[in-house]
Coordinates of C-alpha atoms in Angstrom, one line a residue:
Chain A
M123 CA 0.0 0.1 0.0
N124 CA 1.6 3.2 -1.0
E125 CA 1.3 6.6 0.6
N126 CA -1.8 7.8 -1.3
D127 CA -3.6 4.6 -0.5
I128 CA -2.8 5.0 3.1
L129 CA -4.0 8.5 3.0
D130 CA -7.3 7.7 1.1
S131 CA -7.9 4.8 3.8
C132 CA -7.4 7.3 6.5
L133 CA -9.5 10.0 5.0
N134 CA -12.4 7.4 4.6
A135 CA -11.9 6.3 8.3
L136 CA -12.2 10.0 9.3
R137 CA -15.3 10.5 7.2
Q138 CA -16.9 7.5 9.0
G139 CA -16.0 8.8 12.6
A140 CA -12.6 7.5 13.2
T141 CA -10.0 9.7 15.0
L142 CA -7.0 11.1 13.5
A143 CA -4.9 9.5 16.4
S144 CA -6.2 6.0 15.5
C145 CA -5.1 6.4 11.9
V146 CA -1.6 7.7 12.9
E147 CA -1.2 4.9 15.4
K148 CA -2.2 2.5 12.6
H149 CA 0.2 4.0 9.9
P150 CA 3.1 5.5 11.6
E151 CA 5.1 5.6 8.3
L152 CA 2.9 8.5 7.1
S153 CA 4.7 11.5 5.8
E154 CA 4.5 15.0 7.3
E155 CA 2.6 16.1 4.2
S156 CA 0.0 13.4 4.5
L157 CA -0.3 14.0 8.3
A158 CA -1.0 17.7 7.7
I159 CA -3.7 16.7 5.2
L160 CA -5.2 14.3 7.6
Q161 CA -5.2 17.0 10.3
A162 CA -6.8 19.5 8.0
A163 CA -9.5 16.9 7.0
A164 CA -10.0 16.1 10.7
R165 CA -10.6 19.8 11.6
L166 CA -13.0 20.0 8.7
H167 CA -14.9 17.1 9.8
D168 CA -14.9 18.2 13.4
A169 CA -16.2 21.7 12.3
G170 CA -19.0 20.1 10.5
K171 CA -20.1 18.3 13.6
R172 CA -20.2 21.6 15.5
L173 CA -21.6 23.8 12.9
A174 CA -25.2 23.0 13.4
P175 CA -28.0 25.4 13.5
D176 CA -30.0 25.8 16.7
P177 CA -33.7 24.9 16.7
A178 CA -34.7 28.5 17.0
F179 CA -33.1 29.2 13.6
K180 CA -34.5 26.1 12.0
R181 CA -38.0 27.2 13.2
R182 CA -37.6 30.8 12.1
V183 CA -36.4 29.8 8.6
R184 CA -39.2 27.2 8.4
S185 CA -41.8 29.8 9.3
N186 CA -40.5 32.2 6.7
L187 CA -40.4 29.5 4.0
M188 CA -44.1 28.4 4.7
K189 CA -45.2 32.1 4.5
R190 CA -43.4 32.5 1.2
I191 CA -44.7 29.2 -0.2
A192 CA -48.3 30.2 0.9
A193 CA -48.0 33.5 -0.9
D194 CA -46.7 31.9 -4.0
Q195 CA -49.5 29.3 -4.1
A196 CA -52.0 32.2 -3.8
R197 CA -50.5 34.1 -6.5
R198 CA -50.4 31.1 -8.8
A199 CA -53.9 30.1 -8.1
V200 CA -55.4 33.4 -9.1
P201 CA -53.9 33.5 -12.6
A202 CA -54.7 29.9 -13.0
R203 CA -58.4 30.6 -12.6
T204 CA -58.6 33.9 -14.6
Q205 CA -56.2 33.3 -17.4
P206 CA -57.1 31.2 -20.4
A207 CA -55.2 28.1 -21.2
A208 CA -53.8 29.5 -24.4
P209 CA -51.2 32.2 -24.2
G210 CA -52.6 35.7 -24.6
L211 CA -51.6 38.2 -27.2
L212 CA -49.2 39.7 -24.7
Q213 CA -47.4 36.5 -23.8
R214 CA -47.1 35.6 -27.5
W215 CA -45.7 39.1 -28.2
R216 CA -43.2 38.7 -25.4
A217 CA -42.2 35.2 -26.7
F218 CA -41.7 36.8 -30.2
L219 CA -39.6 39.5 -28.9
S220 CA -37.7 37.0 -26.9
G221 CA -37.2 34.9 -30.0
W222 CA -36.1 37.8 -32.1
R223 CA -33.7 38.9 -29.4
G224 CA -32.1 35.4 -29.5
S225 CA -32.0 35.4 -33.3
G226 CA -29.2 38.2 -33.4
L227 CA -30.9 39.9 -36.4
G228 CA -31.1 43.2 -34.5
W229 CA -33.9 45.6 -33.9
Q230 CA -33.8 47.7 -37.1
P231 CA -35.5 45.3 -39.4
L232 CA -38.0 44.5 -36.9
A233 CA -38.7 48.3 -36.3
A234 CA -38.9 48.8 -40.0
A235 CA -41.4 45.9 -40.5
L236 CA -43.5 47.2 -37.6
A237 CA -43.5 50.7 -39.1
F238 CA -44.5 49.3 -42.5
I239 CA -47.4 47.2 -41.0
L240 CA -48.5 50.3 -39.0
I241 CA -48.6 52.5 -42.1
V242 CA -50.4 50.0 -44.2
T243 CA -53.0 49.3 -41.4
L244 CA -53.6 53.0 -40.9
S245 CA -53.9 53.7 -44.7
A246 CA -56.2 50.9 -45.1
G247 CA -58.3 52.2 -42.2
I248 CA -58.4 55.7 -43.4
V249 CA -59.4 54.5 -46.9
S250 CA -62.1 52.4 -45.5
A251 CA -63.4 55.3 -43.4
A252 CA -63.4 57.5 -46.4
R253 CA -65.8 55.3 -48.5
G254 CA -68.8 56.8 -47.0
A255 CA -67.4 60.4 -47.1
L256 CA -69.4 63.2 -49.0
P257 CA -68.0 66.1 -50.8
G258 CA -66.8 68.7 -48.4
A259 CA -66.0 66.0 -45.7
P260 CA -62.3 65.8 -44.7
L261 CA -62.0 62.3 -46.0
Y262 CA -63.5 63.0 -49.2
P263 CA -60.3 63.8 -51.0
V264 CA -58.9 60.4 -49.7
K265 CA -62.0 58.7 -51.3
R266 CA -61.4 60.3 -54.6
L267 CA -57.7 59.7 -54.5
S268 CA -58.3 56.0 -53.8
E269 CA -60.7 55.9 -56.7
Q270 CA -58.3 57.6 -59.1
A271 CA -55.6 55.1 -58.0
R272 CA -57.9 52.2 -58.8
S273 CA -59.0 53.8 -62.0
I274 CA -55.3 53.8 -63.2
L275 CA -55.3 49.9 -62.8
R276 CA -58.8 49.6 -64.4
R277 CA -58.4 52.1 -67.1
D278 CA -60.6 50.4 -69.7
D279 CA -62.9 48.7 -67.2
I280 CA -66.5 49.9 -68.1
L281 CA -68.0 48.3 -65.0
W282 CA -65.5 50.0 -62.7
R283 CA -66.5 53.3 -64.2
L284 CA -70.2 52.5 -63.8
E285 CA -69.3 51.7 -60.2
L286 CA -67.6 55.1 -59.9
A287 CA -70.7 56.7 -61.5
Q288 CA -72.8 55.0 -58.8
H289 CA -70.7 56.4 -56.2
R290 CA -71.2 60.0 -57.5
L291 CA -74.9 59.2 -57.8
D292 CA -75.2 58.0 -54.3
E293 CA -73.4 61.0 -53.1
A294 CA -76.0 63.2 -55.0
V295 CA -78.7 61.4 -53.4
R296 CA -77.4 61.7 -50.0
L297 CA -76.6 65.4 -50.5
A298 CA -80.0 65.9 -51.7
S299 CA -81.5 64.4 -48.6
Q300 CA -79.3 66.7 -46.6
G301 CA -80.5 69.8 -48.6
D302 CA -77.1 70.5 -50.0
D303 CA -78.4 71.1 -53.5
A304 CA -75.3 73.0 -54.7
T305 CA -72.9 70.2 -53.8
M306 CA -75.4 67.7 -55.3
D307 CA -75.1 69.5 -58.6
D308 CA -71.4 69.0 -58.6
A309 CA -71.9 65.3 -57.7
L310 CA -74.1 65.0 -60.7
A311 CA -71.9 66.8 -63.0
A312 CA -69.2 64.4 -62.0
Y313 CA -71.7 61.4 -62.6
V314 CA -72.3 62.8 -66.1
A315 CA -68.6 63.3 -66.8
I316 CA -68.0 59.6 -66.0
L317 CA -70.9 58.4 -68.1
D318 CA -69.7 60.6 -70.9
D319 CA -66.2 59.0 -70.6
V320 CA -68.0 55.5 -70.7
A321 CA -69.8 56.5 -73.8
R322 CA -66.5 57.5 -75.3
L323 CA -64.9 54.2 -74.4
L324 CA -67.8 52.2 -75.9
H325 CA -66.9 53.3 -79.4
D326 CA -63.9 51.1 -79.1
P327 CA -65.0 47.7 -80.5
T328 CA -62.8 45.8 -78.1
I329 CA -64.2 47.5 -75.1
F330 CA -67.8 47.3 -76.4
N331 CA -67.5 43.6 -77.2
A332 CA -66.1 43.0 -73.9
V333 CA -69.0 44.5 -71.9
A334 CA -71.9 44.3 -74.3
S335 CA -72.6 40.8 -73.6
Q336 CA -72.8 41.3 -69.9
A337 CA -75.9 41.9 -67.9
E338 CA -74.4 43.8 -65.1
P339 CA -73.9 47.1 -66.8
R340 CA -77.5 47.1 -67.8
A341 CA -78.6 46.5 -64.3
I342 CA -76.4 49.2 -62.9
L343 CA -77.6 51.6 -65.4
L344 CA -81.3 50.8 -64.9
R345 CA -80.9 51.2 -61.2
Q346 CA -79.2 54.6 -61.8
L347 CA -82.1 55.7 -64.0
D348 CA -84.5 54.7 -61.2
Q349 CA -82.5 56.6 -58.6
L350 CA -82.3 59.6 -60.9
T351 CA -86.0 59.6 -61.4
T352 CA -86.6 59.7 -57.7
L353 CA -84.1 62.3 -57.3
R354 CA -85.8 64.4 -59.9
L355 CA -89.0 64.3 -58.0
Q356 CA -87.2 65.3 -54.7
T357 CA -85.4 68.2 -56.4
P358 CA -87.7 70.0 -58.7
S359 CA -85.5 73.1 -58.7
H360 CA -82.7 71.0 -60.2
E361 CA -84.6 69.3 -62.9
A362 CA -82.1 70.5 -65.6
T363 CA -79.1 68.9 -63.9
V364 CA -81.0 65.6 -63.1
D365 CA -82.2 65.4 -66.6
R366 CA -78.7 65.8 -68.0
A367 CA -77.8 62.8 -65.8
I368 CA -80.8 60.9 -67.0
S369 CA -79.8 61.6 -70.6
A370 CA -76.3 60.5 -70.0
A371 CA -77.4 57.2 -68.4
A372 CA -79.9 56.6 -71.2
R373 CA -77.3 57.3 -73.8
V374 CA -74.9 54.8 -72.4
L375 CA -77.8 52.3 -72.0
E376 CA -78.5 52.7 -75.8
L377 CA -74.9 52.4 -76.8
L378 CA -74.5 49.3 -74.8
Y379 CA -77.8 47.7 -76.0
P380 CA -78.5 49.4 -79.3
N381 CA -81.2 46.9 -80.2
A382 CA -82.8 46.5 -77.1
Q383 CA -82.8 49.6 -74.8
P384 CA -85.0 52.5 -75.6
T385 CA -83.9 55.8 -74.5
P386 CA -85.7 58.9 -74.3
A387 CA -83.2 60.9 -76.2
S388 CA -82.7 58.6 -79.2
T389 CA -86.0 57.3 -80.2
P390 CA -88.7 59.4 -81.8
A391 CA -91.9 59.8 -79.9
Q392 CA -94.9 57.7 -80.9
P393 CA -98.3 59.1 -81.3
I394 CA -100.8 57.9 -78.9
Q395 CA -104.0 56.8 -80.3
P396 CA -107.0 57.9 -78.5
A397 CA -108.6 54.6 -78.6
A398 CA -106.7 52.2 -76.7
P399 CA -106.2 49.0 -78.2
S400 CA -107.9 47.2 -75.5
G401 CA -108.2 43.6 -76.5
T402 CA -106.5 44.3 -79.7
P403 CA -103.8 42.1 -80.8
L404 CA -100.4 43.3 -80.1
P405 CA -97.0 42.7 -81.8
P406 CA -95.9 39.3 -81.2
T407 CA -93.5 38.6 -78.5
P408 CA -89.9 38.4 -80.0
S409 CA -88.4 36.1 -77.5
A410 CA -89.3 33.9 -74.6
R411 CA -86.7 35.4 -72.4
P412 CA -88.2 37.6 -69.8
S413 CA -86.7 41.0 -69.2
P414 CA -87.6 43.9 -67.2
T415 CA -89.5 46.5 -68.8
L416 CA -88.3 50.1 -68.7
I417 CA -90.9 52.9 -68.7
V418 CA -89.6 56.3 -69.3
M419 CA -92.1 59.2 -69.0
P420 CA -90.2 62.4 -69.7
T421 CA -91.8 65.7 -69.4
A422 CA -91.6 68.7 -71.7
V423 CA -88.3 69.7 -70.1
M424 CA -86.7 66.6 -71.1
P425 CA -83.9 66.8 -73.4
Q426 CA -84.8 67.3 -77.1
P427 CA -84.9 64.1 -79.1
T428 CA -82.3 63.6 -81.6
A429 CA -82.4 65.1 -85.0
T430 CA -83.7 61.7 -86.6
A431 CA -86.6 61.7 -84.4
A432 CA -89.6 62.4 -86.5
P433 CA -92.6 64.1 -85.1
P434 CA -95.3 61.6 -84.8
T435 CA -98.4 61.9 -86.9
P436 CA -101.7 61.4 -85.5
T437 CA -102.3 58.4 -87.5
M438 CA -99.0 56.8 -88.3
P439 CA -96.6 55.9 -85.5
Q440 CA -93.1 56.1 -86.1
P441 CA -91.1 53.1 -85.5
T442 CA -87.8 53.5 -84.0
A443 CA -84.7 53.2 -86.0
T444 CA -83.4 50.3 -84.1
A445 CA -86.5 48.4 -83.2
A446 CA -88.3 46.3 -85.8
P447 CA -91.9 46.5 -84.6
P448 CA -94.6 45.6 -86.6
T449 CA -96.4 48.5 -88.4
P450 CA -99.8 48.5 -89.3
T451 CA -99.0 47.6 -92.8
M452 CA -96.6 44.9 -92.0
P453 CA -97.9 41.4 -92.2
Q454 CA -98.2 39.5 -89.1
P455 CA -95.4 37.2 -88.3
T456 CA -97.6 34.1 -88.1
P457 CA -100.9 33.2 -89.3
T458 CA -102.0 32.4 -85.9
S459 CA -101.2 35.8 -84.4
P460 CA -104.2 38.0 -83.9
P461 CA -104.8 40.6 -86.4
A462 CA -102.6 43.6 -86.1
P463 CA -104.1 46.9 -85.5
T464 CA -104.2 49.1 -88.4
V465 CA -103.3 52.3 -86.6
Q466 CA -101.6 50.8 -83.6
P467 CA -98.2 52.3 -82.6
P468 CA -95.4 49.8 -82.5
T469 CA -95.6 49.6 -78.8
A470 CA -97.9 47.0 -77.5
T471 CA -99.8 49.3 -75.2
P472 CA -100.4 52.8 -75.7
V473 CA -99.7 55.0 -72.9
M474 CA -100.8 58.4 -73.7
P475 CA -104.2 59.4 -74.8
G476 CA -104.9 61.8 -77.6
P477 CA -103.0 62.9 -80.3
P478 CA -99.8 65.0 -79.3
T479 CA -100.1 68.5 -80.1
A480 CA -97.9 70.1 -82.6
T481 CA -96.2 72.2 -80.0
T482 CA -95.1 69.4 -77.9
P483 CA -93.1 67.2 -80.0
P484 CA -92.6 63.8 -78.3
M485 CA -89.3 63.4 -76.5
A486 CA -88.8 59.9 -77.3
T487 CA -90.1 57.2 -79.3
P488 CA -91.5 54.2 -77.5
P489 CA -89.9 51.2 -78.9
P490 CA -91.8 48.0 -79.2
T491 CA -92.1 45.9 -76.2
S492 CA -90.8 42.5 -76.3
E493 CA -93.7 41.4 -74.3
P494 CA -96.7 43.0 -75.8
A495 CA -99.4 44.0 -73.5
Q496 CA -102.5 42.0 -73.8
T497 CA -104.8 44.2 -71.9
P498 CA -103.8 47.7 -71.3
T499 CA -104.2 48.6 -67.7
H500 CA -104.9 52.2 -68.0
Q501 CA -107.6 54.2 -69.5
P502 CA -106.7 56.7 -72.0
P503 CA -107.1 60.3 -70.9
A504 CA -109.9 62.4 -72.2
A505 CA -109.3 64.0 -75.6
T506 CA -109.7 67.3 -74.3
M507 CA -106.6 67.1 -72.2
T508 CA -103.6 69.1 -73.4
P509 CA -100.6 67.4 -72.1
P510 CA -97.8 68.8 -73.6
T511 CA -96.2 65.7 -72.9
P512 CA -95.6 62.4 -72.5
T513 CA -94.8 60.9 -75.5
M514 CA -93.0 58.3 -73.8
V515 CA -94.3 54.8 -74.0
P516 CA -93.3 51.8 -72.0
S517 CA -91.2 49.4 -73.7
T518 CA -89.3 46.5 -72.8
A519 CA -85.7 46.5 -72.6
T520 CA -84.9 43.8 -75.2
P521 CA -87.2 43.7 -77.9
Q522 CA -86.4 41.0 -80.2
P523 CA -87.5 40.3 -83.8
P524 CA -90.8 38.8 -84.2
T525 CA -91.0 35.2 -84.0
P526 CA -93.3 32.9 -85.8
T527 CA -95.1 32.0 -82.6
P528 CA -95.8 35.2 -80.9
Q529 CA -96.6 35.1 -77.2
P530 CA -99.8 36.4 -76.0
P531 CA -99.6 40.0 -75.0
A532 CA -98.9 40.8 -71.5
P533 CA -99.7 43.8 -69.4
T534 CA -96.4 45.3 -69.2
M535 CA -97.2 48.8 -69.8
R536 CA -98.0 51.3 -67.2
A537 CA -100.2 54.0 -68.1
P538 CA -99.5 57.6 -67.2
T539 CA -101.6 58.6 -64.5
A540 CA -101.7 62.3 -64.7
T541 CA -100.7 63.9 -67.9
S542 CA -102.3 67.3 -67.4
A543 CA -101.1 70.6 -65.9
P544 CA -97.8 70.0 -63.9
P545 CA -95.4 68.4 -66.1
M546 CA -94.5 65.1 -64.9
P547 CA -90.9 64.2 -64.2
P548 CA -89.5 61.4 -66.3
T549 CA -90.0 58.2 -64.5
V550 CA -88.1 55.2 -65.1
T551 CA -89.9 52.1 -63.9
I552 CA -88.5 48.6 -63.8
M553 CA -91.4 46.3 -64.5
P554 CA -91.1 42.7 -63.7
P555 CA -90.5 40.3 -66.6
A556 CA -93.4 39.2 -68.3
P557 CA -94.2 35.6 -67.5
Chain B
M9 CA -29.6 7.3 3.9
P10 CA -31.5 4.4 5.1
D11 CA -34.1 2.9 2.8
T12 CA -37.0 4.0 4.9
A13 CA -35.7 7.5 4.9
A14 CA -35.1 7.4 1.3
A15 CA -38.6 6.0 0.5
N16 CA -40.2 8.8 2.7
E17 CA -38.0 11.3 0.8
R18 CA -39.3 10.2 -2.4
I19 CA -42.9 10.4 -1.2
W20 CA -42.4 13.9 0.1
I21 CA -40.7 15.1 -3.0
R22 CA -43.6 13.7 -5.1
Q23 CA -46.1 15.4 -2.8
A24 CA -44.1 18.8 -2.8
Q25 CA -44.1 18.5 -6.7
Q26 CA -47.8 18.4 -6.5
G27 CA -47.9 21.5 -4.3
D28 CA -47.8 20.0 -0.8
A29 CA -46.1 22.6 1.4
E30 CA -46.1 20.4 4.4
A31 CA -44.2 17.7 2.5
F32 CA -41.6 20.2 1.5
A33 CA -41.3 21.3 5.2
R34 CA -40.3 17.7 5.9
L35 CA -37.7 17.8 3.3
Y36 CA -36.5 21.0 4.8
E37 CA -36.2 19.6 8.3
Q38 CA -34.3 16.6 6.9
H39 CA -31.7 18.5 5.0
V40 CA -31.4 22.0 6.7
D41 CA -28.4 21.0 8.9
A42 CA -26.3 20.1 6.0
I43 CA -27.2 23.1 4.0
Y44 CA -26.5 25.2 7.0
R45 CA -23.0 23.8 7.5
Y46 CA -22.2 24.0 3.8
I47 CA -23.0 27.6 3.9
A48 CA -21.7 28.5 7.2
L49 CA -18.3 27.3 6.4
R50 CA -18.1 29.7 3.5
V51 CA -19.9 32.8 4.5
P52 CA -18.6 34.9 7.4
S53 CA -21.8 36.4 8.5
Q54 CA -24.3 34.5 10.7
Q55 CA -27.1 36.5 9.4
H56 CA -26.0 36.1 5.9
V57 CA -25.9 32.3 6.5
E58 CA -29.5 32.2 7.7
D59 CA -30.6 34.3 4.7
L60 CA -28.7 32.1 2.2
T61 CA -30.1 28.9 3.9
E62 CA -33.7 30.2 3.6
E63 CA -32.9 31.1 0.0
V64 CA -31.6 27.7 -0.9
F65 CA -34.9 26.0 0.2
W66 CA -37.1 28.8 -1.4
R67 CA -35.4 28.3 -4.7
A68 CA -35.8 24.7 -4.3
W69 CA -39.5 25.1 -3.8
Q70 CA -40.0 27.2 -6.9
A71 CA -37.9 24.7 -9.0
I72 CA -39.1 21.4 -7.6
D73 CA -41.3 20.8 -10.6
R74 CA -37.9 20.3 -12.6
F75 CA -36.2 18.0 -10.0
R76 CA -35.5 14.5 -11.3
P77 CA -36.2 12.0 -8.5
E78 CA -33.5 9.6 -9.5
R79 CA -30.9 12.0 -8.1
P80 CA -30.4 12.6 -4.3
F81 CA -32.3 15.5 -3.1
L82 CA -29.6 16.8 -1.0
H83 CA -27.2 17.0 -3.7
W84 CA -29.6 19.0 -5.7
L85 CA -29.8 21.3 -2.8
Y86 CA -26.1 21.5 -2.6
R87 CA -26.0 22.5 -6.2
I88 CA -28.4 25.3 -5.5
A89 CA -26.4 26.3 -2.5
H90 CA -23.2 26.2 -4.4
N91 CA -24.5 28.7 -7.1
L92 CA -26.0 30.9 -4.5
V93 CA -22.7 31.1 -2.6
I94 CA -20.7 31.7 -5.6
N95 CA -23.1 34.5 -6.8
D96 CA -23.1 36.0 -3.2
A97 CA -19.3 36.0 -3.1
R98 CA -19.3 37.8 -6.6
R99 CA -21.8 40.4 -5.2
A100 CA -19.6 40.8 -2.1
E101 CA -16.6 41.2 -4.3
K102 CA -18.2 44.2 -5.7
H103 CA -18.9 45.6 -2.2
R104 CA -15.1 45.4 -1.6
S105 CA -14.9 42.3 0.7
Y106 CA -16.6 39.9 3.1
E107 CA -14.8 41.5 5.9
M108 CA -16.7 44.7 5.5
M109 CA -19.9 42.8 5.5
T110 CA -19.0 41.0 8.4
D111 CA -17.9 44.1 10.3
M112 CA -21.3 45.8 9.4
G113 CA -23.2 42.7 10.4
H114 CA -21.5 42.4 13.8
A115 CA -22.1 46.0 14.4
L116 CA -25.8 45.6 13.9
M117 CA -25.9 42.5 16.1
D118 CA -26.8 42.4 19.7
E119 CA -23.9 43.1 22.2
T120 CA -24.7 39.8 23.8
P121 CA -24.5 37.2 21.0
S122 CA -26.5 34.0 21.1
P123 CA -24.7 30.7 21.8
E124 CA -25.0 29.9 18.2
E125 CA -23.4 33.2 17.3
N126 CA -20.6 32.4 19.9
L127 CA -20.0 29.1 18.0
F128 CA -19.9 30.8 14.8
R129 CA -17.4 33.2 16.2
Q130 CA -15.1 30.4 17.6
E131 CA -11.6 31.0 16.5
D132 CA -11.1 27.7 15.0
I133 CA -14.1 27.9 12.9
Q134 CA -13.0 31.4 11.8
Q135 CA -9.6 30.0 10.9
L136 CA -11.1 27.1 8.9
R137 CA -13.4 29.5 7.1
Q138 CA -10.6 31.8 6.2
A139 CA -8.6 28.9 5.0
M140 CA -11.6 27.7 2.9
T141 CA -11.8 31.0 1.2
T142 CA -8.5 30.3 -0.6
L143 CA -9.9 27.3 -2.1
S144 CA -12.0 27.2 -5.4
P145 CA -15.7 26.9 -5.2
D146 CA -15.5 23.3 -6.5
E147 CA -13.0 22.5 -3.9
Q148 CA -15.1 24.0 -1.2
T149 CA -18.1 22.1 -2.3
L150 CA -16.2 18.9 -2.6
L151 CA -14.6 19.1 0.8
T152 CA -17.9 20.2 2.5
M153 CA -19.8 17.2 1.0
R154 CA -17.1 14.8 1.6
F155 CA -16.3 15.7 5.3
F156 CA -19.5 17.2 6.5
D157 CA -22.0 15.0 5.0
G158 CA -20.0 11.8 4.0
A159 CA -21.0 12.0 0.3
S160 CA -19.3 9.6 -2.1
Y161 CA -17.6 10.8 -5.3
D162 CA -20.4 9.3 -7.2
D163 CA -22.8 11.6 -5.2
I164 CA -20.7 14.7 -5.7
A165 CA -19.9 14.2 -9.4
P166 CA -23.3 15.4 -10.8
V167 CA -23.2 18.4 -8.4
L168 CA -20.0 19.7 -9.7
G169 CA -20.3 18.2 -13.2
K170 CA -17.1 16.2 -12.9
R171 CA -16.2 12.6 -13.2
P172 CA -15.7 10.7 -10.0
G173 CA -12.1 10.0 -10.8
A174 CA -11.3 13.7 -11.2
L175 CA -12.8 14.4 -7.8
R176 CA -10.4 12.1 -6.1
V177 CA -7.5 14.2 -7.5
L178 CA -9.4 17.4 -6.7
Q179 CA -9.8 16.3 -3.2
H180 CA -6.2 15.6 -2.6
R181 CA -5.2 19.1 -4.0
A182 CA -7.8 20.8 -2.2
L183 CA -6.8 19.2 1.3
K184 CA -3.3 20.1 0.5
K185 CA -4.1 23.6 -0.1
L186 CA -6.1 23.6 3.1
A187 CA -3.5 22.1 5.2
K188 CA -1.0 24.7 3.9
Q189 CA -3.3 27.5 5.0
L190 CA -4.1 26.0 8.5
A191 CA -0.5 25.2 9.3
P192 CA 0.8 28.7 10.1
M193 CA -2.6 29.5 11.8
R194 CA -2.0 26.5 14.1
T195 CA 1.5 27.7 14.8
V196 CA 0.3 31.1 15.7
A197 CA -2.6 29.8 17.8

């Protein structure tokens, strides 16, 4: 056994309670250095025996510990009841920041990203809030700017421009309801400008072909005409402005659907026969596809008809240039169709009684209806009435060429109710499709 | 540790991990003496020893969920005490020295110290504490666990993160340094 082994043996003996004297007695050959080591270990062991806390200290520390533990348990119990199981937004954010800190990417990219997100969010919020802004409102320029930005991307998009026109019209309606007639005029002027732009674009065959086959522009324009008619009733002092808007909408409607859509400004007026053709056969139905019926009843202040519009004669109605309604002299399309009236206007149902006077040329020509009215629902006014007006007749939106099997006439026409004295505003009525 | 005591300790540990403060109090009573000795031999202030002893068990309670039962609980406590003492020594270093703390602590104490304080102030204990300060923290822990608590190298290895074979060499070197420090003191005394 060498010196180190003896030393280890003695150290182990000391750790287990043996005395230094017993070890020295057992191994007298130990060196001075080993003896010093053993003496140090013995002192250490002896000190460990004496260094013991008194009971008061242990009770004191125990009491402190129990108080701290109780407080800790109470603190943990409250969040456990109130906090949801999933980490909250704050905890997730802290975890994200902690992860970012550990990634070593630095704070500048994170700050830039957060600033970008903040700007985009605020911008989107402002633009969203500006959607309902009216002219004169602080956010209205933002609304127009947003529209202009989108217009750049949708330069040749007719639907987008019609949507823009709808925005201006909606603004005009809201301004009218608020009594702000002057600003309403501005909104309507903007509406007309947009529709003029649409009309210009429609001369491009590519654009025209892309949109003419769609039904949505027609629906938008018809809705706008309806809104304008209502607006005209609400703002009689701004008839001229509203009428310009009506003409613009009607013009676009005719451009888009030249064979189907009657417009007050493009079709010659039709004379109204005093004797309503009640029960008389009407032009055959061109197609089975139902379509809404547009009734426009302009007054004397309506825009003048186009130069091609011929004043009606008392006896011979003038067919429109685009429509191909049966004339009195035209043969009936089918042998089975009822006999055509000899002096019947092209439209299925006459709306205005009495022959128009020479001083009040008709404003528009009623095109033939696709769904001929079987039984007129109105009574012609008395012959003594002097309505300067209404030469407008109802018409269906999509007149089609006569078919060999004409459908029975349907009551699609709405008769003018009052044609005397105060001039009636033009009304645009969407009639339900004929069955 | 007898088998019964070891079995009881495992039960208390499991109960404490489930939030049973009384079970943790039993663990405290079982190991407070060893932790106190371990700290008292390395910290010169009695009040400071008490504070650190309480802090060791408080941190043990906070982290008991992470304790792995396959390891001896006392050794886990030693590891906590080891880290606390080292950090405390670093803080004391910033406040110039332990001596200043000791002087200040004594000044605040009663003029008639308790029997425990008298023991704490005994000369041989003071000499031993002073000699221990010349050792590294690992050496201090090794000697304390070996000669205060009779721990084996295998028990100490996970506390210090060293292999048992290395601990034998470390113990020899530490005792040699301690003996060298204590020899002149004994001569003077």
